[in-house]
mmCIF file with all atom_site columns, C-alpha atoms in Angstrom:
data_model
loop_
_atom_site.group_PDB
_atom_site.id
_atom_site.type_symbol
_atom_site.label_atom_id
_atom_site.label_alt_id
_atom_site.label_comp_id
_atom_site.label_asym_id
_atom_site.label_entity_id
_atom_site.label_seq_id
_atom_site.pdbx_PDB_ins_code
_atom_site.Cartn_x
_atom_site.Cartn_y
_atom_site.Cartn_z
_atom_site.occupancy
_atom_site.B_iso_or_equiv
_atom_site.pdbx_formal_charge
_atom_site.auth_seq_id
_atom_site.auth_comp_id
_atom_site.auth_asym_id
_atom_site.auth_atom_id
_atom_site.pdbx_PDB_model_num
ATOM 1   C CA . MET A 1 1   ? 136.220 -30.257 -56.594 1.00 0.00 ? 2   MET A CA 1
ATOM 2   C CA . LEU A 1 2   ? 136.699 -33.696 -54.486 1.00 0.00 ? 3   LEU A CA 1
ATOM 3   C CA . ALA A 1 3   ? 133.730 -35.605 -53.529 1.00 0.00 ? 4   ALA A CA 1
ATOM 4   C CA . ASP A 1 4   ? 133.577 -35.427 -50.010 1.00 0.00 ? 5   ASP A CA 1
ATOM 5   C CA . GLU A 1 5   ? 135.165 -31.288 -50.083 1.00 0.00 ? 6   GLU A CA 1
ATOM 6   C CA . SER A 1 6   ? 132.674 -28.932 -50.018 1.00 0.00 ? 7   SER A CA 1
ATOM 7   C CA . VAL A 1 7   ? 133.986 -25.227 -49.820 1.00 0.00 ? 8   VAL A CA 1
ATOM 8   C CA . ARG A 1 8   ? 137.833 -24.368 -49.435 1.00 0.00 ? 9   ARG A CA 1
ATOM 9   C CA . SER A 1 9   ? 139.746 -21.725 -49.118 1.00 0.00 ? 10  SER A CA 1
ATOM 10  C CA . PRO A 1 10  ? 142.013 -20.615 -51.551 1.00 0.00 ? 11  PRO A CA 1
ATOM 11  C CA . GLU A 1 11  ? 144.487 -21.674 -48.857 1.00 0.00 ? 12  GLU A CA 1
ATOM 12  C CA . ASP A 1 12  ? 143.323 -25.148 -48.492 1.00 0.00 ? 13  ASP A CA 1
ATOM 13  C CA . VAL A 1 13  ? 143.642 -25.958 -51.585 1.00 0.00 ? 14  VAL A CA 1
ATOM 14  C CA . VAL A 1 14  ? 146.928 -24.723 -52.341 1.00 0.00 ? 15  VAL A CA 1
ATOM 15  C CA . GLN A 1 15  ? 147.716 -26.939 -49.328 1.00 0.00 ? 16  GLN A CA 1
ATOM 16  C CA . ALA A 1 16  ? 146.557 -29.897 -50.324 1.00 0.00 ? 17  ALA A CA 1
ATOM 17  C CA . GLN A 1 17  ? 148.505 -30.058 -53.675 1.00 0.00 ? 18  GLN A CA 1
ATOM 18  C CA . LEU A 1 18  ? 151.543 -29.706 -51.784 1.00 0.00 ? 19  LEU A CA 1
ATOM 19  C CA . ASP A 1 19  ? 150.440 -32.748 -49.405 1.00 0.00 ? 20  ASP A CA 1
ATOM 20  C CA . ALA A 1 20  ? 149.800 -34.012 -53.074 1.00 0.00 ? 21  ALA A CA 1
ATOM 21  C CA . TYR A 1 21  ? 153.395 -33.031 -54.759 1.00 0.00 ? 22  TYR A CA 1
ATOM 22  C CA . ASN A 1 22  ? 155.027 -34.322 -51.609 1.00 0.00 ? 23  ASN A CA 1
ATOM 23  C CA . ALA A 1 23  ? 153.036 -37.180 -51.930 1.00 0.00 ? 24  ALA A CA 1
ATOM 24  C CA . HIS A 1 24  ? 153.923 -37.852 -55.213 1.00 0.00 ? 25  HIS A CA 1
ATOM 25  C CA . ASP A 1 25  ? 149.620 -38.565 -55.578 1.00 0.00 ? 26  ASP A CA 1
ATOM 26  C CA . THR A 1 26  ? 149.548 -37.931 -58.874 1.00 0.00 ? 27  THR A CA 1
ATOM 27  C CA . ASP A 1 27  ? 145.589 -38.549 -59.070 1.00 0.00 ? 28  ASP A CA 1
ATOM 28  C CA . ARG A 1 28  ? 145.328 -36.395 -55.658 1.00 0.00 ? 29  ARG A CA 1
ATOM 29  C CA . PHE A 1 29  ? 147.398 -33.935 -56.774 1.00 0.00 ? 30  PHE A CA 1
ATOM 30  C CA . VAL A 1 30  ? 145.659 -33.042 -60.028 1.00 0.00 ? 31  VAL A CA 1
ATOM 31  C CA . ALA A 1 31  ? 142.495 -33.384 -58.152 1.00 0.00 ? 32  ALA A CA 1
ATOM 32  C CA . CYS A 1 32  ? 143.332 -29.509 -57.414 1.00 0.00 ? 33  CYS A CA 1
ATOM 33  C CA . TYR A 1 33  ? 143.402 -28.156 -60.473 1.00 0.00 ? 34  TYR A CA 1
ATOM 34  C CA . ALA A 1 34  ? 141.219 -27.126 -63.103 1.00 0.00 ? 35  ALA A CA 1
ATOM 35  C CA . GLU A 1 35  ? 140.006 -28.843 -66.347 1.00 0.00 ? 36  GLU A CA 1
ATOM 36  C CA . ASP A 1 36  ? 140.904 -26.606 -67.866 1.00 0.00 ? 37  ASP A CA 1
ATOM 37  C CA . VAL A 1 37  ? 144.093 -25.687 -65.820 1.00 0.00 ? 38  VAL A CA 1
ATOM 38  C CA . ARG A 1 38  ? 146.769 -22.902 -66.974 1.00 0.00 ? 39  ARG A CA 1
ATOM 39  C CA . VAL A 1 39  ? 150.511 -23.217 -66.262 1.00 0.00 ? 40  VAL A CA 1
ATOM 40  C CA . ALA A 1 40  ? 153.514 -20.045 -67.069 1.00 0.00 ? 41  ALA A CA 1
ATOM 41  C CA . GLY A 1 41  ? 156.100 -18.766 -66.653 1.00 0.00 ? 42  GLY A CA 1
ATOM 42  C CA . TRP A 1 42  ? 156.494 -15.538 -65.316 1.00 0.00 ? 43  TRP A CA 1
ATOM 43  C CA . PRO A 1 43  ? 157.345 -12.068 -66.434 1.00 0.00 ? 44  PRO A CA 1
ATOM 44  C CA . SER A 1 44  ? 156.992 -14.020 -70.528 1.00 0.00 ? 45  SER A CA 1
ATOM 45  C CA . ASN A 1 45  ? 153.438 -14.844 -69.217 1.00 0.00 ? 46  ASN A CA 1
ATOM 46  C CA . GLU A 1 46  ? 154.739 -18.303 -72.022 1.00 0.00 ? 47  GLU A CA 1
ATOM 47  C CA . THR A 1 47  ? 152.286 -21.243 -71.317 1.00 0.00 ? 48  THR A CA 1
ATOM 48  C CA . ARG A 1 48  ? 153.937 -24.428 -70.319 1.00 0.00 ? 49  ARG A CA 1
ATOM 49  C CA . MET A 1 49  ? 151.420 -26.555 -70.240 1.00 0.00 ? 50  MET A CA 1
ATOM 50  C CA . GLU A 1 50  ? 146.899 -26.268 -70.319 1.00 0.00 ? 51  GLU A CA 1
ATOM 51  C CA . GLY A 1 51  ? 144.494 -28.747 -68.787 1.00 0.00 ? 52  GLY A CA 1
ATOM 52  C CA . ARG A 1 52  ? 144.820 -31.069 -66.261 1.00 0.00 ? 53  ARG A CA 1
ATOM 53  C CA . TYR A 1 53  ? 145.851 -34.260 -68.908 1.00 0.00 ? 54  TYR A CA 1
ATOM 54  C CA . ALA A 1 54  ? 148.948 -32.807 -69.549 1.00 0.00 ? 55  ALA A CA 1
ATOM 55  C CA . LEU A 1 55  ? 149.637 -31.983 -66.147 1.00 0.00 ? 56  LEU A CA 1
ATOM 56  C CA . ALA A 1 56  ? 149.194 -35.170 -64.983 1.00 0.00 ? 57  ALA A CA 1
ATOM 57  C CA . ALA A 1 57  ? 151.415 -36.385 -67.987 1.00 0.00 ? 58  ALA A CA 1
ATOM 58  C CA . PHE A 1 58  ? 154.083 -34.092 -66.961 1.00 0.00 ? 59  PHE A CA 1
ATOM 59  C CA . TYR A 1 59  ? 154.041 -34.715 -63.379 1.00 0.00 ? 60  TYR A CA 1
ATOM 60  C CA . ARG A 1 60  ? 153.421 -38.136 -64.213 1.00 0.00 ? 61  ARG A CA 1
ATOM 61  C CA . LEU A 1 61  ? 156.835 -38.787 -65.978 1.00 0.00 ? 62  LEU A CA 1
ATOM 62  C CA . HIS A 1 62  ? 159.692 -35.784 -64.819 1.00 0.00 ? 63  HIS A CA 1
ATOM 63  C CA . ARG A 1 63  ? 158.625 -35.592 -61.242 1.00 0.00 ? 64  ARG A CA 1
ATOM 64  C CA . PHE A 1 64  ? 156.680 -38.148 -59.364 1.00 0.00 ? 65  PHE A CA 1
ATOM 65  C CA . ASN A 1 65  ? 159.136 -40.885 -60.730 1.00 0.00 ? 66  ASN A CA 1
ATOM 66  C CA . ARG A 1 66  ? 161.852 -38.937 -58.631 1.00 0.00 ? 67  ARG A CA 1
ATOM 67  C CA . PRO A 1 67  ? 161.595 -40.385 -55.135 1.00 0.00 ? 68  PRO A CA 1
ATOM 68  C CA . GLU A 1 68  ? 163.495 -37.862 -53.706 1.00 0.00 ? 69  GLU A CA 1
ATOM 69  C CA . LEU A 1 69  ? 161.582 -34.931 -54.934 1.00 0.00 ? 70  LEU A CA 1
ATOM 70  C CA . LYS A 1 70  ? 160.700 -32.835 -51.928 1.00 0.00 ? 71  LYS A CA 1
ATOM 71  C CA . ALA A 1 71  ? 159.140 -29.370 -51.744 1.00 0.00 ? 72  ALA A CA 1
ATOM 72  C CA . ASP A 1 72  ? 159.901 -27.088 -49.320 1.00 0.00 ? 73  ASP A CA 1
ATOM 73  C CA . LEU A 1 73  ? 157.468 -23.936 -48.465 1.00 0.00 ? 74  LEU A CA 1
ATOM 74  C CA . GLN A 1 74  ? 159.691 -21.002 -47.804 1.00 0.00 ? 75  GLN A CA 1
ATOM 75  C CA . ASN A 1 75  ? 156.559 -18.156 -47.406 1.00 0.00 ? 76  ASN A CA 1
ATOM 76  C CA . ARG A 1 76  ? 152.725 -17.898 -48.449 1.00 0.00 ? 77  ARG A CA 1
ATOM 77  C CA . ILE A 1 77  ? 151.313 -14.767 -49.056 1.00 0.00 ? 78  ILE A CA 1
ATOM 78  C CA . VAL A 1 78  ? 146.821 -14.709 -49.015 1.00 0.00 ? 79  VAL A CA 1
ATOM 79  C CA . PHE A 1 79  ? 145.540 -12.160 -51.232 1.00 0.00 ? 80  PHE A CA 1
ATOM 80  C CA . GLY A 1 80  ? 142.189 -13.513 -51.693 1.00 0.00 ? 81  GLY A CA 1
ATOM 81  C CA . ASN A 1 81  ? 142.298 -16.620 -54.408 1.00 0.00 ? 82  ASN A CA 1
ATOM 82  C CA . THR A 1 82  ? 145.489 -15.738 -54.992 1.00 0.00 ? 83  THR A CA 1
ATOM 83  C CA . VAL A 1 83  ? 148.261 -17.974 -52.987 1.00 0.00 ? 84  VAL A CA 1
ATOM 84  C CA . ILE A 1 84  ? 151.821 -16.605 -53.540 1.00 0.00 ? 85  ILE A CA 1
ATOM 85  C CA . ASP A 1 85  ? 154.174 -19.746 -51.885 1.00 0.00 ? 86  ASP A CA 1
ATOM 86  C CA . HIS A 1 86  ? 158.390 -19.003 -52.026 1.00 0.00 ? 87  HIS A CA 1
ATOM 87  C CA . GLU A 1 87  ? 159.524 -23.039 -52.584 1.00 0.00 ? 88  GLU A CA 1
ATOM 88  C CA . ILE A 1 88  ? 162.742 -24.747 -52.600 1.00 0.00 ? 89  ILE A CA 1
ATOM 89  C CA . ILE A 1 89  ? 162.467 -28.064 -54.598 1.00 0.00 ? 90  ILE A CA 1
ATOM 90  C CA . THR A 1 90  ? 165.174 -30.944 -53.770 1.00 0.00 ? 91  THR A CA 1
ATOM 91  C CA . GLY A 1 91  ? 165.335 -34.369 -55.248 1.00 0.00 ? 92  GLY A CA 1
ATOM 92  C CA . LEU A 1 92  ? 165.642 -33.438 -59.446 1.00 0.00 ? 93  LEU A CA 1
ATOM 93  C CA . GLU A 1 93  ? 168.548 -34.524 -61.270 1.00 0.00 ? 94  GLU A CA 1
ATOM 94  C CA . HIS A 1 94  ? 171.430 -32.762 -60.345 1.00 0.00 ? 95  HIS A CA 1
ATOM 95  C CA . HIS A 1 95  ? 169.592 -29.262 -59.262 1.00 0.00 ? 96  HIS A CA 1
ATOM 96  C CA . THR A 1 96  ? 167.631 -27.248 -56.882 1.00 0.00 ? 97  THR A CA 1
ATOM 97  C CA . VAL A 1 97  ? 165.144 -25.189 -57.265 1.00 0.00 ? 98  VAL A CA 1
ATOM 98  C CA . THR A 1 98  ? 164.078 -22.145 -56.219 1.00 0.00 ? 99  THR A CA 1
ATOM 99  C CA . ALA A 1 99  ? 160.497 -20.852 -56.645 1.00 0.00 ? 100 ALA A CA 1
ATOM 100 C CA . VAL A 1 100 ? 157.583 -18.273 -56.473 1.00 0.00 ? 101 VAL A CA 1
ATOM 101 C CA . ALA A 1 101 ? 154.443 -20.617 -57.600 1.00 0.00 ? 102 ALA A CA 1
ATOM 102 C CA . ILE A 1 102 ? 151.341 -17.237 -57.686 1.00 0.00 ? 103 ILE A CA 1
ATOM 103 C CA . TYR A 1 103 ? 148.410 -19.826 -57.539 1.00 0.00 ? 104 TYR A CA 1
ATOM 104 C CA . ARG A 1 104 ? 145.388 -18.136 -58.843 1.00 0.00 ? 105 ARG A CA 1
ATOM 105 C CA . VAL A 1 105 ? 142.295 -20.407 -57.139 1.00 0.00 ? 106 VAL A CA 1
ATOM 106 C CA . ASP A 1 106 ? 138.180 -20.672 -58.940 1.00 0.00 ? 107 ASP A CA 1
ATOM 107 C CA . ASN A 1 107 ? 135.081 -22.394 -57.518 1.00 0.00 ? 108 ASN A CA 1
ATOM 108 C CA . ASN A 1 108 ? 137.864 -24.459 -55.017 1.00 0.00 ? 109 ASN A CA 1
ATOM 109 C CA . LEU A 1 109 ? 140.236 -25.036 -58.212 1.00 0.00 ? 110 LEU A CA 1
ATOM 110 C CA . ILE A 1 110 ? 143.355 -23.697 -58.806 1.00 0.00 ? 111 ILE A CA 1
ATOM 111 C CA . SER A 1 111 ? 143.393 -22.294 -62.338 1.00 0.00 ? 112 SER A CA 1
ATOM 112 C CA . SER A 1 112 ? 146.270 -21.179 -63.259 1.00 0.00 ? 113 SER A CA 1
ATOM 113 C CA . VAL A 1 113 ? 149.673 -20.778 -61.775 1.00 0.00 ? 114 VAL A CA 1
ATOM 114 C CA . HIS A 1 114 ? 152.511 -18.399 -63.046 1.00 0.00 ? 115 HIS A CA 1
ATOM 115 C CA . PHE A 1 115 ? 156.189 -20.377 -61.966 1.00 0.00 ? 116 PHE A CA 1
ATOM 116 C CA . VAL A 1 116 ? 158.986 -17.630 -61.005 1.00 0.00 ? 117 VAL A CA 1
ATOM 117 C CA . GLU A 1 117 ? 162.475 -19.609 -60.991 1.00 0.00 ? 118 GLU A CA 1
ATOM 118 C CA . ARG A 1 118 ? 165.774 -18.634 -60.404 1.00 0.00 ? 119 ARG A CA 1
ATOM 119 C CA . PRO A 1 119 ? 168.439 -20.508 -62.307 1.00 0.00 ? 120 PRO A CA 1
ATOM 120 C CA . PRO A 1 120 ? 168.718 -23.568 -60.495 1.00 0.00 ? 121 PRO A CA 1
ATOM 121 C CA . VAL A 1 121 ? 171.985 -25.269 -59.224 1.00 0.00 ? 122 VAL A CA 1
ATOM 122 C CA . PRO A 1 122 ? 173.500 -27.820 -58.834 1.00 0.00 ? 123 PRO A CA 1
ATOM 123 C CA . ASP A 1 123 ? 173.617 -30.155 -56.753 1.00 0.00 ? 124 ASP A CA 1
ATOM 124 C CA . ARG A 1 124 ? 176.945 -31.126 -54.851 1.00 0.00 ? 125 ARG A CA 1
#
């Protein structure tokens, strides 16, 4: 948890990580996640990465190095400690991604994420 933050709602935690994502701020982004966060695909439940260190390395090397990267929130559902975001991600190399991210928030931190993605759409 961030030192200057008290208890936040799950929606506040997920919004904070989205804001950090769009600011390309790796430190602020990973601070929203638990040390042992698990990121998986859905419906396969295959682990894509585990741990805050792996998350930071991936986003630093493969996302936040892209100046045009942006996630546009299309819709959000909050159900207890689960937050479901429908996002359109642009600024990746040659394609746009439409995804649904299912975040589980425990103790003010994102403890797991499952991504449901459509096949990428080539940019013109």
